[in-house]
PDB file of C-alpha atoms in Angstrom:
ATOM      1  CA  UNK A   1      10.856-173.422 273.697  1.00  0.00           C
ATOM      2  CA  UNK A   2      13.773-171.151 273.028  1.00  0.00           C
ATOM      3  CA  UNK A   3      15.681-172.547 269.761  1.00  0.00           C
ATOM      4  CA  UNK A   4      18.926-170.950 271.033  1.00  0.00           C
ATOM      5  CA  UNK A   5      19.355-172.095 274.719  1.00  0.00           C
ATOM      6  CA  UNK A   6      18.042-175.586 273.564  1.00  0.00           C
ATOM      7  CA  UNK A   7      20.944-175.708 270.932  1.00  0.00           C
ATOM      8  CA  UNK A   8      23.590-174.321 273.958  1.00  0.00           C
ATOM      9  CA  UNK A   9      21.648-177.254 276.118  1.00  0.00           C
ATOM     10  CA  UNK A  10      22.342-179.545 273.419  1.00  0.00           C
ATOM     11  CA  UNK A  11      26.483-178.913 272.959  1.00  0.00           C
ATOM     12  CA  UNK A  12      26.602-178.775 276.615  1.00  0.00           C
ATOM     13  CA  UNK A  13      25.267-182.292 276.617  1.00  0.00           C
ATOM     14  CA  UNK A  14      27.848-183.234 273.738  1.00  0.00           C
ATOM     15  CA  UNK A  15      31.078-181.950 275.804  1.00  0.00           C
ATOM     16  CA  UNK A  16      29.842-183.775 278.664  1.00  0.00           C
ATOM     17  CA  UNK A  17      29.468-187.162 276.218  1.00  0.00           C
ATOM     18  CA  UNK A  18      32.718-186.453 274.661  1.00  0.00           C
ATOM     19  CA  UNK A  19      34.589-186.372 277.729  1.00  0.00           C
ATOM     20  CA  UNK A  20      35.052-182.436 277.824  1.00  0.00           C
ATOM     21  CA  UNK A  21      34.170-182.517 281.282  1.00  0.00           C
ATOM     22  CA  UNK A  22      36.943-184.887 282.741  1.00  0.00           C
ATOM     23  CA  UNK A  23      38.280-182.245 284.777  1.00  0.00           C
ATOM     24  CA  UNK A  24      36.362-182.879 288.141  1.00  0.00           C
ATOM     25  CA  UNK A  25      36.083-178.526 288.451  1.00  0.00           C
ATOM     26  CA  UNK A  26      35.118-178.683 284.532  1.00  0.00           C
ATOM     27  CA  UNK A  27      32.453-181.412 284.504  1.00  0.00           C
ATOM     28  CA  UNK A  28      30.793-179.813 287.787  1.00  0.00           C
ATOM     29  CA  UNK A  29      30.611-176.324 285.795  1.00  0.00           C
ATOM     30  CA  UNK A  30      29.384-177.304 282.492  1.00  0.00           C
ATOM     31  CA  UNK A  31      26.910-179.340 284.428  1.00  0.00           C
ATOM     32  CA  UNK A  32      25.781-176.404 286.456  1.00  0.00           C
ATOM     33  CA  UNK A  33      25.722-174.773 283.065  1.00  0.00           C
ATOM     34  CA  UNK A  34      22.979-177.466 281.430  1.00  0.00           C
ATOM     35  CA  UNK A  35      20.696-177.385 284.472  1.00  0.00           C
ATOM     36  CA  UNK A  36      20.713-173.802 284.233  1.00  0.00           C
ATOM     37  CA  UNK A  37      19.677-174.461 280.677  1.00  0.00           C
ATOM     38  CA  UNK A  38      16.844-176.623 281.666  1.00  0.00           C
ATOM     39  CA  UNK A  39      15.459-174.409 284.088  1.00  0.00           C
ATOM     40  CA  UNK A  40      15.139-171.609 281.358  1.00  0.00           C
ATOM     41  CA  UNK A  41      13.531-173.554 278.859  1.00  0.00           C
ATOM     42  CA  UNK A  42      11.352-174.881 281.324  1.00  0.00           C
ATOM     43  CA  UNK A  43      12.310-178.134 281.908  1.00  0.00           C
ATOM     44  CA  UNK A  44      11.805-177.834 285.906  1.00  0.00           C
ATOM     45  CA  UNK A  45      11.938-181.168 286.953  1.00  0.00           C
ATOM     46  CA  UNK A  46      14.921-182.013 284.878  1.00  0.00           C
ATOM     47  CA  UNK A  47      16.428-178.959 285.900  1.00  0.00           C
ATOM     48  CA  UNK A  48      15.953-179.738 289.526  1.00  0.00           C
ATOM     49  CA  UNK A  49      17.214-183.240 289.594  1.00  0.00           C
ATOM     50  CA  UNK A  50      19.956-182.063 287.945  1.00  0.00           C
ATOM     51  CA  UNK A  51      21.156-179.315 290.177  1.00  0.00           C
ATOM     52  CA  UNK A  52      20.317-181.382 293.446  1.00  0.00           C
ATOM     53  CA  UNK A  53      22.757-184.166 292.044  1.00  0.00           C
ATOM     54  CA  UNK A  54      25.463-182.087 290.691  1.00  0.00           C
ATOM     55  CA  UNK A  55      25.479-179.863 293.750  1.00  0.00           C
ATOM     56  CA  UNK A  56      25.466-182.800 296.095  1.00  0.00           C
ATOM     57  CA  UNK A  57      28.502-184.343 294.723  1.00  0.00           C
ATOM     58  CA  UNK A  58      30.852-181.196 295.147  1.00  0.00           C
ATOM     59  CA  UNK A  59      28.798-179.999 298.366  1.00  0.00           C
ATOM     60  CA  UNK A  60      31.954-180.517 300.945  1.00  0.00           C
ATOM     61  CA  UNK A  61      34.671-178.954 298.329  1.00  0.00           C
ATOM     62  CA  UNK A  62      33.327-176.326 296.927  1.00  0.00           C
ATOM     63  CA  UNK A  63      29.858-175.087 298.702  1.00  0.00           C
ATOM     64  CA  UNK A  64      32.212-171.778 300.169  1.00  0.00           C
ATOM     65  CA  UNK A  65      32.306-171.118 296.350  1.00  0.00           C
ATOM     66  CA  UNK A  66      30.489-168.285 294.106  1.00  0.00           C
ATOM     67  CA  UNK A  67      29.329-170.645 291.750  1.00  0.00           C
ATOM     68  CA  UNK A  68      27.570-173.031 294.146  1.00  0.00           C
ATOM     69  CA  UNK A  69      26.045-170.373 295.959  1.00  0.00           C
ATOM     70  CA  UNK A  70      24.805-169.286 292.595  1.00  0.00           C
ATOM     71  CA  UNK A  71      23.459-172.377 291.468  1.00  0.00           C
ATOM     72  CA  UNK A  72      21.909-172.959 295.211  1.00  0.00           C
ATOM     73  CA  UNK A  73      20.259-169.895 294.375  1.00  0.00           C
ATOM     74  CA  UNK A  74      19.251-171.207 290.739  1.00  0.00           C
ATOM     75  CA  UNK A  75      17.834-174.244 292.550  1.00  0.00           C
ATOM     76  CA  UNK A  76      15.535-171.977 294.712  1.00  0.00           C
ATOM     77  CA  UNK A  77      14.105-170.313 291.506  1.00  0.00           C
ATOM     78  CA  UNK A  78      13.483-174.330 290.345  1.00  0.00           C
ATOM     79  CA  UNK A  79      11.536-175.122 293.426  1.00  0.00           C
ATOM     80  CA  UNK A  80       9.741-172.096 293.121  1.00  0.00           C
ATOM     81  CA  UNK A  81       8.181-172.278 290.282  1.00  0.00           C
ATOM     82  CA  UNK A  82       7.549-176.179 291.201  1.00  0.00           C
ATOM     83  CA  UNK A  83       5.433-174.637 293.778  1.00  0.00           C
ATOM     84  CA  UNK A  84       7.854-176.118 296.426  1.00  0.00           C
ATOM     85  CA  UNK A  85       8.066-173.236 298.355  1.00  0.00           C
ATOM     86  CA  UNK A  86       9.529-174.319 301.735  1.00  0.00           C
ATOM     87  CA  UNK A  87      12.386-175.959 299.303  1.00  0.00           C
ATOM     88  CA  UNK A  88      12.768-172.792 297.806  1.00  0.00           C
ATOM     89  CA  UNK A  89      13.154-170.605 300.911  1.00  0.00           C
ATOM     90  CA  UNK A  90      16.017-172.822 302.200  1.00  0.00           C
ATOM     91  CA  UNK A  91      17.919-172.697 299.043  1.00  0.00           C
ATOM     92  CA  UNK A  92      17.927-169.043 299.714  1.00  0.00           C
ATOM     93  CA  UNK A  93      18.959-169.379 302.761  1.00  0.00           C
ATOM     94  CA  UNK A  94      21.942-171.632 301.800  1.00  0.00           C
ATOM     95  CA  UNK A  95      22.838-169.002 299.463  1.00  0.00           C
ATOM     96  CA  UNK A  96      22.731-165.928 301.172  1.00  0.00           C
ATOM     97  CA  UNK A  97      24.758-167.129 303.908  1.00  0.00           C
ATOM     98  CA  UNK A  98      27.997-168.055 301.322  1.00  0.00           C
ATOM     99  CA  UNK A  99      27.051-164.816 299.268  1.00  0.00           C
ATOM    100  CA  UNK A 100      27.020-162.518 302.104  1.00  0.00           C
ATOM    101  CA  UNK A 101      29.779-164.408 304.426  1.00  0.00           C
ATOM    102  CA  UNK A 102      31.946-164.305 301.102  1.00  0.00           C
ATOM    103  CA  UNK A 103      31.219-160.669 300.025  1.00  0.00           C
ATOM    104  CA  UNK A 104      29.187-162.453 296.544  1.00  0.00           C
ATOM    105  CA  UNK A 105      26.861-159.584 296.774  1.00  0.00           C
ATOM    106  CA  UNK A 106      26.544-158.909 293.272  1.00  0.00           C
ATOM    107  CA  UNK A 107      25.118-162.463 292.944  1.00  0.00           C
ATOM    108  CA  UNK A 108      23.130-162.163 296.217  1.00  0.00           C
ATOM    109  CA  UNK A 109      21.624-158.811 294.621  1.00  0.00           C
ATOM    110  CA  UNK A 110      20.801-160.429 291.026  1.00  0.00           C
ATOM    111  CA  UNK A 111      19.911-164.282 291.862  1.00  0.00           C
ATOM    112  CA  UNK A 112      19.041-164.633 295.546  1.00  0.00           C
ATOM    113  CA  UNK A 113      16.633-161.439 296.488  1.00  0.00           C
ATOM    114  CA  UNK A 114      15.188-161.537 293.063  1.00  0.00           C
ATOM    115  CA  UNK A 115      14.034-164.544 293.825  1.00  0.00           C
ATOM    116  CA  UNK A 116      12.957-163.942 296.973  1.00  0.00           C
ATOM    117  CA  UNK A 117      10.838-160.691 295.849  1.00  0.00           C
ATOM    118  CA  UNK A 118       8.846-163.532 293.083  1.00  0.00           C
ATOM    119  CA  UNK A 119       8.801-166.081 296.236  1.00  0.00           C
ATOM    120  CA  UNK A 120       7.189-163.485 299.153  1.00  0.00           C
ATOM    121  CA  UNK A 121       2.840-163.479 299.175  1.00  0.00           C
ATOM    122  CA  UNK A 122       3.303-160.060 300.373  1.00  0.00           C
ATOM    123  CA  UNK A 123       4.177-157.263 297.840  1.00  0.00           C
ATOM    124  CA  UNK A 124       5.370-154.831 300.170  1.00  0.00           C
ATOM    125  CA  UNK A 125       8.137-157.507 301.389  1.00  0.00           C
ATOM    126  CA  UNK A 126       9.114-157.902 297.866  1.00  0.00           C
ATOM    127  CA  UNK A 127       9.775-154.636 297.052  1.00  0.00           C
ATOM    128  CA  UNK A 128      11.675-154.384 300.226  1.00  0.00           C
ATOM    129  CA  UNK A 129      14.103-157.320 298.433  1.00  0.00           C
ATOM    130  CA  UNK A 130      13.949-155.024 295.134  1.00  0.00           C
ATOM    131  CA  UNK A 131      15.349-152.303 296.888  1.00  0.00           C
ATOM    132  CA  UNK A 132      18.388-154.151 298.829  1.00  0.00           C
ATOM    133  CA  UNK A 133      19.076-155.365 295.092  1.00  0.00           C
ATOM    134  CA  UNK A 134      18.978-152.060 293.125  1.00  0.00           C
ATOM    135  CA  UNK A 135      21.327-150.395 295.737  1.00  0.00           C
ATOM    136  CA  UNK A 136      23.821-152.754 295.649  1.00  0.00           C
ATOM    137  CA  UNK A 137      23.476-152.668 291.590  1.00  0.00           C
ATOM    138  CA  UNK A 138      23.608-149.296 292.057  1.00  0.00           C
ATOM    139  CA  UNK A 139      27.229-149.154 293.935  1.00  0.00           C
ATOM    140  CA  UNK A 140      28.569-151.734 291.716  1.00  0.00           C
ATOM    141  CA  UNK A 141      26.955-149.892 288.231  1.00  0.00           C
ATOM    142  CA  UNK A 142      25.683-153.287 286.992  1.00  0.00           C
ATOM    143  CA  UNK A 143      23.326-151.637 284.598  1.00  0.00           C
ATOM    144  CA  UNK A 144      22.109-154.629 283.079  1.00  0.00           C
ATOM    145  CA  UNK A 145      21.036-156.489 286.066  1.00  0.00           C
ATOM    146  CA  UNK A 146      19.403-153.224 287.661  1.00  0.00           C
ATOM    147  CA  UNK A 147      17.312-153.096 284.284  1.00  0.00           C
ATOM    148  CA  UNK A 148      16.203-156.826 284.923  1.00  0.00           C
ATOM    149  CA  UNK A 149      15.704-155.811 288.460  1.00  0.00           C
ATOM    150  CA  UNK A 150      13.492-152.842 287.804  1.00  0.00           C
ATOM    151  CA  UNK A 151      11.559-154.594 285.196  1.00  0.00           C
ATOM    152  CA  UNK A 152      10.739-157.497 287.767  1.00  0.00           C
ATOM    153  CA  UNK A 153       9.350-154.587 290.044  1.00  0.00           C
ATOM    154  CA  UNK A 154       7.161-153.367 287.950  1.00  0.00           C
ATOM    155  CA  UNK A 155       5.840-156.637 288.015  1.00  0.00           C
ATOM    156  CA  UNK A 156       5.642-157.584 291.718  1.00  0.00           C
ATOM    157  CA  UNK A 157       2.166-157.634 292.920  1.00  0.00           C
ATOM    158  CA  UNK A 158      -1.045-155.327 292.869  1.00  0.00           C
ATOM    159  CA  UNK A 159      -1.420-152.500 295.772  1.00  0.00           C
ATOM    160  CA  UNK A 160      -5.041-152.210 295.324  1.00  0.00           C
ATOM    161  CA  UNK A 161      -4.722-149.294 294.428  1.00  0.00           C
ATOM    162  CA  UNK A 162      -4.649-148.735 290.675  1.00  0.00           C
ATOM    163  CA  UNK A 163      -3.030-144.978 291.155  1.00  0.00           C
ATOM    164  CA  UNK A 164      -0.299-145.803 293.454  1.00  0.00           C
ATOM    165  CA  UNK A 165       0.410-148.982 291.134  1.00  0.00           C
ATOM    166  CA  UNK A 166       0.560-147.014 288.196  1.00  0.00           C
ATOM    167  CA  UNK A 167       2.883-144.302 289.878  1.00  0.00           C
ATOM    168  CA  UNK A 168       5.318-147.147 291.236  1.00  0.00           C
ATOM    169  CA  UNK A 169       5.295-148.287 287.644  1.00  0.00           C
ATOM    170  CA  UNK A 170       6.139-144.802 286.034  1.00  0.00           C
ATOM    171  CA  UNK A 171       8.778-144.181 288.505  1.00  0.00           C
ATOM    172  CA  UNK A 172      10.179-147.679 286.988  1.00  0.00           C
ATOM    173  CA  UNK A 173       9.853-146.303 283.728  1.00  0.00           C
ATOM    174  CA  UNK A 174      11.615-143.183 284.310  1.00  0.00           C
ATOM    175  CA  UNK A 175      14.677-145.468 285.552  1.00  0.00           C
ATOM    176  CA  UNK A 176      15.105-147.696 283.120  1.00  0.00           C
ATOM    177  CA  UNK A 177      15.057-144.480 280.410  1.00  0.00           C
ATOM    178  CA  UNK A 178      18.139-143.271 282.748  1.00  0.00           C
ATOM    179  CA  UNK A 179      19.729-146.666 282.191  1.00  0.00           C
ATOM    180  CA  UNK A 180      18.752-147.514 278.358  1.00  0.00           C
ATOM    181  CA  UNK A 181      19.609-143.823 276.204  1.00  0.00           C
ATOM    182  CA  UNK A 182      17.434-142.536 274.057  1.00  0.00           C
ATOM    183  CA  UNK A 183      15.359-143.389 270.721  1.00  0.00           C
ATOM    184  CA  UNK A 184      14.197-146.664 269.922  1.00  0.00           C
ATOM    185  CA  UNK A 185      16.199-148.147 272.956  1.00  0.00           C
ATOM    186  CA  UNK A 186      14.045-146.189 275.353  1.00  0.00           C
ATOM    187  CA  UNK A 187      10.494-147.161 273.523  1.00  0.00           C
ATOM    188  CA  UNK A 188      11.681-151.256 273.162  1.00  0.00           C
ATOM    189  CA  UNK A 189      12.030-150.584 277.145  1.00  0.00           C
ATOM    190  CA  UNK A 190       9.144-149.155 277.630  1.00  0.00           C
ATOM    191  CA  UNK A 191       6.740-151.531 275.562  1.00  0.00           C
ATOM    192  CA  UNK A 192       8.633-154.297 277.619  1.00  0.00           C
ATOM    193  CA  UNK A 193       7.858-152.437 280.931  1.00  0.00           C
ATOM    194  CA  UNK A 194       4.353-152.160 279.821  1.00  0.00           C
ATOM    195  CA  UNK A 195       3.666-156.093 279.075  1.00  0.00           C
ATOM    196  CA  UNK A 196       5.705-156.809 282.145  1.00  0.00           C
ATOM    197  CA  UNK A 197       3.545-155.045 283.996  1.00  0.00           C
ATOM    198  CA  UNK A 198       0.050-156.717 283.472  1.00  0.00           C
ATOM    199  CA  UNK A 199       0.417-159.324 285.276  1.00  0.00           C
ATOM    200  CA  UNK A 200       2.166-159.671 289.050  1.00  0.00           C
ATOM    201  CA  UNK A 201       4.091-162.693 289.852  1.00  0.00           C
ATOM    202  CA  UNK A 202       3.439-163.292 293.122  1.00  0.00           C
ATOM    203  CA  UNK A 203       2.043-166.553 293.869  1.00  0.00           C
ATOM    204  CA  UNK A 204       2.511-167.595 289.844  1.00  0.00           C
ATOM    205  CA  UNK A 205       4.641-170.655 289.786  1.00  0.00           C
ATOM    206  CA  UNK A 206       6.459-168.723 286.389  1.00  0.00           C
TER     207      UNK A 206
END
């Protein structure tokens, strides 16, 4: 799909071939690195298989870890959009116990309640995961995941109620101009907002 994260896919691959990842602690990272590949250029099964298998091998050294929590948390976005949502809800789980335990809540915020907002039937729970994630974005001034954060909440669910949708939305809006500056910056953000926002994700396996 992408050109660009098939090519990083691809040299990942290569390393791995050539040996790069001999180093027990390199090999499990670069092949954390090429599932999270696979799952953005939609290779889900691929992607799942190999996350389950990579994780697996290094579950009792390094599952305490920020970058197995992560990729736990990478594996519940796989699931998901498998439509394996009981699979999904436990890798969250997994997750937010290391990321909270561990004080990983910038991770937690970005990867784990994200996911959980797209996961939840019920828009109002979402949003309630939106929020925990924008205030701890907030405190930490991570400015580019509160921008992917607000975007995604302008695209969680319908109300019913095509006014209040459509307020929630500008309010969104008026955010992410605080965030992104001024000029073209500001309209690129807000023609993204607006094809974002046609669609909710709720109960779509994408």
């Amino acid at each position: 799909r992408d050109g660009h994260t098939s090519a990083m896919r691809e040299a990942a691959e290569t390393l791995l071939a050539q040996g790069a990842g001999t180093d027990q602690a390199e090999a499990f990272d670069l092949r954390l690195h090429q599932a999270s590949l696979l799952l953005h250029d939609g290779q889900w099964r691929e992607a799942r298989a190999l996350f389950q298998q990579t994780l697996e091998t290094e579950r009792s050294s390094r599952a305490e870890s920020r970058v197995f929590a992560r990729a736990t948390a990478e594996l519940a976005e796989t699931h998901r959009r498998l439509g394996e949502t009981q699979r999904a809800e436990q890798c969250l789980l997994d997750a937010e116990r290391t990321q909270l335990s561990c004080g990983f809540l910038g991770d937690f915020a970005e990867f784990t309640q994200t996911c959980r907002a797209k996961l939840s039937p019920q828009p109002e729970r979402a949003r309630l995961c939106l929020t925990q994630a924008e205030e701890i974005q907030n405190r930490s001034r991570h400015h580019l995941g509160l921008a992917r954060t607000l975007c995604l909440r302008a695209r969680v669910g319908r109300r019913g109620e095509p006014a209040g949708d459509h307020l929630d939305r500008v309010g969104v809006t008026h955010r992410l101009v605080e965030l992104g500056g001024a000029g073209n910056a500001v309209a690129a953000l807000g023609e993204a907002l607006e094809h974002l926002g046609r669609e909710p994700v709720l109960g779509r396996h994408r």
